[in-house]
Amino acid sequence: MSAEAAYEKLCEHARQTAVLATALNVLEWDERTQMPRAAGPYRAEQSAYLAGLIHERETDPARGDWLAELVESPLADDPHGDTGCVIRQLKRRFDKKTKLPQKLVEELTRTSSVGQTAWEKAREADDYSLFLPLLEKTIDLKRQEAEAIGYDDSPYDALLDDYEPGETTANVARVLAGLRDRLAPLVAQIAASDRAAPSEIITRHYPAEGQAAFGVQAAAAIGFDFDAGRLDVTAHPFCTGLGPRDTRLTTRYDEDKYDGGLFGILHEAGHGIYDQGMPPELFGLPTGDYVSLGIHESQSRMWENLVGRSQAFWDHFYQPLQRVFPEALADVSKEEFCFAVNESKPSLVRTESDEATYNLHVIVRFELEQALLSGDLKAADLPAAWNAKYKDLLGIEPPSDADGVLQDVHWAAGLFGYFPTYALGNLYASQFFEQAAKELGDLDAMFARGEFAPLREWLREKIHSQGQRYSAAELVERVSGEPLSPEPLMRHLTAKFGGYYGFGAE
Amino acid sequence: MSAEAAYEKLCEHARQTAVLATALNVLEWDERTQMPRAAGPYRAEQSAYLAGLIHERETDPARGDWLAELVESPLADDPHGDTGCVIRQLKRRFDKKTKLPQKLVEELTRTSSVGQTAWEKAREADDYSLFLPLLEKTIDLKRQEAEAIGYDDSPYDALLDDYEPGETTANVARVLAGLRDRLAPLVAQIAASDRAAPSEIITRHYPAEGQAAFGVQAAAAIGFDFDAGRLDVTAHPFCTGLGPRDTRLTTRYDEDKYDGGLFGILHEAGHGIYDQGMPPELFGLPTGDYVSLGIHESQSRMWENLVGRSQAFWDHFYQPLQRVFPEALADVSKEEFCFAVNESKPSLVRTESDEATYNLHVIVRFELEQALLSGDLKAADLPAAWNAKYKDLLGIEPPSDADGVLQDVHWAAGLFGYFPTYALGNLYASQFFEQAAKELGDLDAMFARGEFAPLREWLREKIHSQGQRYSAAELVERVSGEPLSPEPLMRHLTAKFGGYYGFGAE
């Protein structure tokens, strides 16, 4: 077979696998938004069967044969070119998938399912000991997984690579340590300020209908295409792709806390705009797929925080918002509203934390999960270590494990190496955003006029349309001219919170 | 392999195929109720790919081998027993599927797609000539299909068998001719009556929200389980099964004609109650599947017409309905409302016709499609033949082909042999209902008290739980002690419309 013919076959195979994978996404979206209660067990059978078909295709020896031929062919010469990117990324994925013994995959799946149930019970009972045996088993299996996949430096590398392909533990540790050392003093400075945000504004009454109407208006304004997507309500908000022109967002509305219905929608719309910005004709191929979870998160955090929580955004949107919620906002100035949605203070729960402290929550988890995996920290000692780190970095200690070490499902679900992508997303976002401002000019002035297209099109050109041609690290350097650094994020946080809380640049 | 082992494999294979088929149903339900506009082309790819996988499995030679062994084994001895039914029905399906050449299947699919587009255009332009070439081609392909499958008596047998398995053209023709000869005079008698239904009541204003609320209340009352199903809005109402405990109904609300939102919901709920009445543990096997389209329709028509349009039903439900629609119904008596929803008069459009005339619409189509297939009627002469039959049976003539021969999509979609199942559904429904009344006692008294469980449980025992153990004809005879006959339906229609329009039993 010629290399061209093998490449054709490989692409067809990958596209058909994506057809199945998106069909599975339809089942999962339906399960979380529409499915009747009693249908759960059969839906699990349907999903497991499709997942099995997808796994079979992804480890199909025919794919291995085409790839073996193609990596040696001229089509692979330019690793960032159309064909080279496809070959390199599919080879990566194939090698990784075929390295895992079937038995280990099954045990990981089973343990993740049992682990999540145990975690739920432990959290409800506020009893870490109910979760401990499952966590120990999970850590053991994740070590086996890392060994099976292989790594250069530390086992954590092999796991991190699932979410942030090509990234190394050492580099992430270096960047996040730098961030931690700069951020902890900033957070302390905010805590020491005598200014307080008028946070009571956020806990007034905001009818869900108005939240939905304004959310759709804002998401459409920043560029989410509702002809190729929709917005629904779920307990746990997410964004999923059901096809190249079918991106679905979800959110939740708390009528007595205006947060998820506002910034939650902008966040998910940011994810959605990334998906909608990839070339539809490349859907199912690495050239039409997202780079990493961190890069995906950078898009959601940029629209949520750097745009959505900026004063310029509200220069444009505050009057429309007041019209939607006249009772809650009639007596509130734009400046008060902006300070209220930018309140920063140390808190216990990551998902409810603000733009500044959020990263410290992530750093705690990143440091702990590395220690768990290396064996430096025993699972039995995790709650004490957790509480100590919170005390150290955030200055507060959880009164209970339910609000401490048991708050996130990730470790129960076997997601080791996932947490750092949340902080990486913030770092990438600021670094991209600074560069966009350099190239596009006064972004604030554009936002104040309701012009979001220039930023969106810049992101599309520089990031969305690139697919997986570059790794996250390469992309950051290519776009901004600099390797990843904590500086842009620190500059942004210092300027913003210095303004609100009354202290200058460090 | 032992017969038991082969049987095990066969059942597993069938259940897994059902997992894929229901996944496809999820995609189709989503497409019709939720999917964003721009997602259509990719959804078509997803659906076609899954349909291909299902077809591959249904014609898998391994299935043929197991079946060849099993039909000779003692497991097949009792054709109505658990194993015998499964083997017999899967063999039927396998033989039929494997008899059709792949090329013919593809051309049928393509022609159906092009045919529906041509039909839409022809209907919009009221120009039959735009549809004629496609209809001619479709008829030719359906003849080829019938030849490939084989038949005893007439090619129509082979097509009818897709929808009403095991039924013969001769028998359906005999029963429907009997019905026609009795029904046409009844319809003429109604038309000659000097009484008129107060139909203006139906075209008052009924807010959609109230229609939905009352529809859900009524569907739940007759026994549709909303924990294992749901109700949504679509342009063309349907009922689909996404799993053993996932039955989804759709309807449409016309605020200025209270019809679909009331009887449409009861109709779809009737289909849904049949699906929900089958044993979940047999889902995916013929013992847990519906008998025929006619039997399915009998369940929807029974709840819609024999129950929902009865005076006894409104003895229970009229006051609640008045409370939902105080403006429309405050000055309307229960008796007036019942007469209004039971208006009968000859009309042009099948889907808008009443309980009595409906069957004549079906008989016209059944007679014409047989003549088209046999060649006794040329497609070019169809409009004239259509109009003549409407004049003859209903006493009215369509002013245009759009309201005449072009009103239904079925022939454009290649569905020859489908129409009679609509009338068979009405015939089965009345024959079952008479028997239920004999066995259960005064059904009207039960309905008036809001008790629908006795009828529903009787249907579940006699019909739903039987799966495909018996053919429709066998089931009717087993349940009622008599072969299918027009008498029960005629007795019902004569009594009901004699009452409203003031004439006695014939």
mmCIF file of C-alpha atoms in Angstrom, chain A residues 177-288:
data_model
loop_
_atom_site.group_PDB
_atom_site.id
_atom_site.type_symbol
_atom_site.label_atom_id
_atom_site.label_comp_id
_atom_site.label_asym_id
_atom_site.label_seq_id
_atom_site.Cartn_x
_atom_site.Cartn_y
_atom_site.Cartn_z
ATOM 1 C CA ALA A 177 5.853 26.830 42.485
ATOM 2 C CA GLY A 178 6.672 30.211 41.017
ATOM 3 C CA LEU A 179 2.989 31.065 40.967
ATOM 4 C CA ARG A 180 2.465 29.889 44.533
ATOM 5 C CA ASP A 181 5.382 31.943 45.869
ATOM 6 C CA ARG A 182 4.038 35.108 44.252
ATOM 7 C CA LEU A 183 0.358 34.462 44.801
ATOM 8 C CA ALA A 184 0.335 33.586 48.491
ATOM 9 C CA PRO A 185 1.575 37.065 49.488
ATOM 10 C CA LEU A 186 -0.971 38.700 47.159
ATOM 11 C CA VAL A 187 -3.777 36.720 48.735
ATOM 12 C CA ALA A 188 -2.488 37.710 52.169
ATOM 13 C CA GLN A 189 -2.416 41.337 51.064
ATOM 14 C CA ILE A 190 -6.049 41.121 49.905
ATOM 15 C CA ALA A 191 -7.042 39.511 53.205
ATOM 16 C CA ALA A 192 -5.331 42.305 55.094
ATOM 17 C CA SER A 193 -7.119 45.069 53.171
ATOM 18 C CA ASP A 194 -9.679 47.146 55.013
ATOM 19 C CA ARG A 195 -11.872 47.311 51.932
ATOM 20 C CA ALA A 196 -14.664 44.764 51.574
ATOM 21 C CA ALA A 197 -16.599 43.847 48.438
ATOM 22 C CA PRO A 198 -20.367 44.508 48.598
ATOM 23 C CA SER A 199 -20.958 40.798 48.200
ATOM 24 C CA GLU A 200 -24.541 41.008 49.447
ATOM 25 C CA ILE A 201 -25.476 42.210 45.942
ATOM 26 C CA ILE A 202 -24.816 38.732 44.529
ATOM 27 C CA THR A 203 -27.105 37.002 47.010
ATOM 28 C CA ARG A 204 -30.197 39.034 46.170
ATOM 29 C CA HIS A 205 -33.008 37.371 44.221
ATOM 30 C CA TYR A 206 -32.313 36.728 40.521
ATOM 31 C CA PRO A 207 -35.161 34.797 38.807
ATOM 32 C CA ALA A 208 -33.861 31.850 36.753
ATOM 33 C CA GLU A 209 -35.738 32.976 33.664
ATOM 34 C CA GLY A 210 -33.844 36.251 33.626
ATOM 35 C CA GLN A 211 -30.535 34.470 34.274
ATOM 36 C CA ALA A 212 -31.188 32.239 31.268
ATOM 37 C CA ALA A 213 -32.216 35.126 29.019
ATOM 38 C CA PHE A 214 -29.231 37.281 29.927
ATOM 39 C CA GLY A 215 -26.876 34.288 29.786
ATOM 40 C CA VAL A 216 -27.929 33.443 26.241
ATOM 41 C CA GLN A 217 -27.639 37.087 25.212
ATOM 42 C CA ALA A 218 -24.112 37.384 26.637
ATOM 43 C CA ALA A 219 -22.929 34.008 25.281
ATOM 44 C CA ALA A 220 -24.201 34.925 21.819
ATOM 45 C CA ALA A 221 -22.563 38.350 22.055
ATOM 46 C CA ILE A 222 -19.118 36.929 22.781
ATOM 47 C CA GLY A 223 -19.605 34.584 19.833
ATOM 48 C CA PHE A 224 -21.145 31.269 20.834
ATOM 49 C CA ASP A 225 -23.217 30.151 17.829
ATOM 50 C CA PHE A 226 -26.625 28.934 19.024
ATOM 51 C CA ASP A 227 -27.463 27.631 15.544
ATOM 52 C CA ALA A 228 -24.751 25.063 16.174
ATOM 53 C CA GLY A 229 -25.280 24.579 19.878
ATOM 54 C CA ARG A 230 -27.619 24.961 22.827
ATOM 55 C CA LEU A 231 -27.746 25.641 26.558
ATOM 56 C CA ASP A 232 -29.491 23.425 29.126
ATOM 57 C CA VAL A 233 -29.691 22.998 32.865
ATOM 58 C CA THR A 234 -27.774 20.344 34.839
ATOM 59 C CA ALA A 235 -26.583 19.832 38.393
ATOM 60 C CA HIS A 236 -22.949 19.868 37.232
ATOM 61 C CA PRO A 237 -22.321 22.264 34.331
ATOM 62 C CA PHE A 238 -20.297 21.069 31.360
ATOM 63 C CA CYS A 239 -19.657 21.575 27.653
ATOM 64 C CA THR A 240 -19.684 18.670 25.213
ATOM 65 C CA GLY A 241 -19.255 18.209 21.472
ATOM 66 C CA LEU A 242 -21.813 16.057 19.671
ATOM 67 C CA GLY A 243 -20.423 16.838 16.240
ATOM 68 C CA PRO A 244 -18.595 19.595 14.340
ATOM 69 C CA ARG A 245 -21.636 21.871 14.507
ATOM 70 C CA ASP A 246 -23.247 20.636 17.674
ATOM 71 C CA THR A 247 -21.733 22.048 20.859
ATOM 72 C CA ARG A 248 -23.843 21.822 23.992
ATOM 73 C CA LEU A 249 -23.416 23.876 27.128
ATOM 74 C CA THR A 250 -25.096 23.372 30.460
ATOM 75 C CA THR A 251 -25.365 25.479 33.567
ATOM 76 C CA ARG A 252 -27.314 25.723 36.804
ATOM 77 C CA TYR A 253 -29.324 28.606 38.178
ATOM 78 C CA ASP A 254 -29.254 29.526 41.832
ATOM 79 C CA GLU A 255 -31.897 32.210 42.216
ATOM 80 C CA ASP A 256 -30.328 33.432 45.442
ATOM 81 C CA LYS A 257 -26.741 33.530 44.236
ATOM 82 C CA TYR A 258 -26.070 35.045 40.833
ATOM 83 C CA ASP A 259 -22.941 33.248 39.837
ATOM 84 C CA GLY A 260 -23.278 30.024 37.808
ATOM 85 C CA GLY A 261 -26.006 31.547 35.675
ATOM 86 C CA LEU A 262 -23.713 34.432 34.784
ATOM 87 C CA PHE A 263 -20.035 33.475 34.906
ATOM 88 C CA GLY A 264 -20.810 29.767 34.615
ATOM 89 C CA ILE A 265 -22.438 30.364 31.240
ATOM 90 C CA LEU A 266 -19.544 32.564 30.046
ATOM 91 C CA HIS A 267 -17.143 29.838 31.197
ATOM 92 C CA GLU A 268 -18.913 27.043 29.306
ATOM 93 C CA ALA A 269 -19.437 29.333 26.302
ATOM 94 C CA GLY A 270 -15.661 29.884 26.281
ATOM 95 C CA HIS A 271 -15.166 26.118 26.003
ATOM 96 C CA GLY A 272 -17.846 26.041 23.313
ATOM 97 C CA ILE A 273 -16.297 28.845 21.275
ATOM 98 C CA TYR A 274 -13.036 26.842 21.190
ATOM 99 C CA ASP A 275 -14.910 23.782 19.877
ATOM 100 C CA GLN A 276 -16.823 25.871 17.359
ATOM 101 C CA GLY A 277 -13.592 27.538 16.246
ATOM 102 C CA MET A 278 -11.963 24.340 15.041
ATOM 103 C CA PRO A 279 -12.228 23.584 11.308
ATOM 104 C CA PRO A 280 -15.370 21.437 10.880
ATOM 105 C CA GLU A 281 -13.893 19.668 7.861
ATOM 106 C CA LEU A 282 -11.089 18.310 10.068
ATOM 107 C CA PHE A 283 -13.463 17.039 12.756
ATOM 108 C CA GLY A 284 -12.366 13.604 13.982
ATOM 109 C CA LEU A 285 -8.690 14.198 13.128
ATOM 110 C CA PRO A 286 -5.997 15.597 15.476
ATOM 111 C CA THR A 287 -5.750 18.690 13.261
ATOM 112 C CA GLY A 288 -9.375 19.413 14.208
#
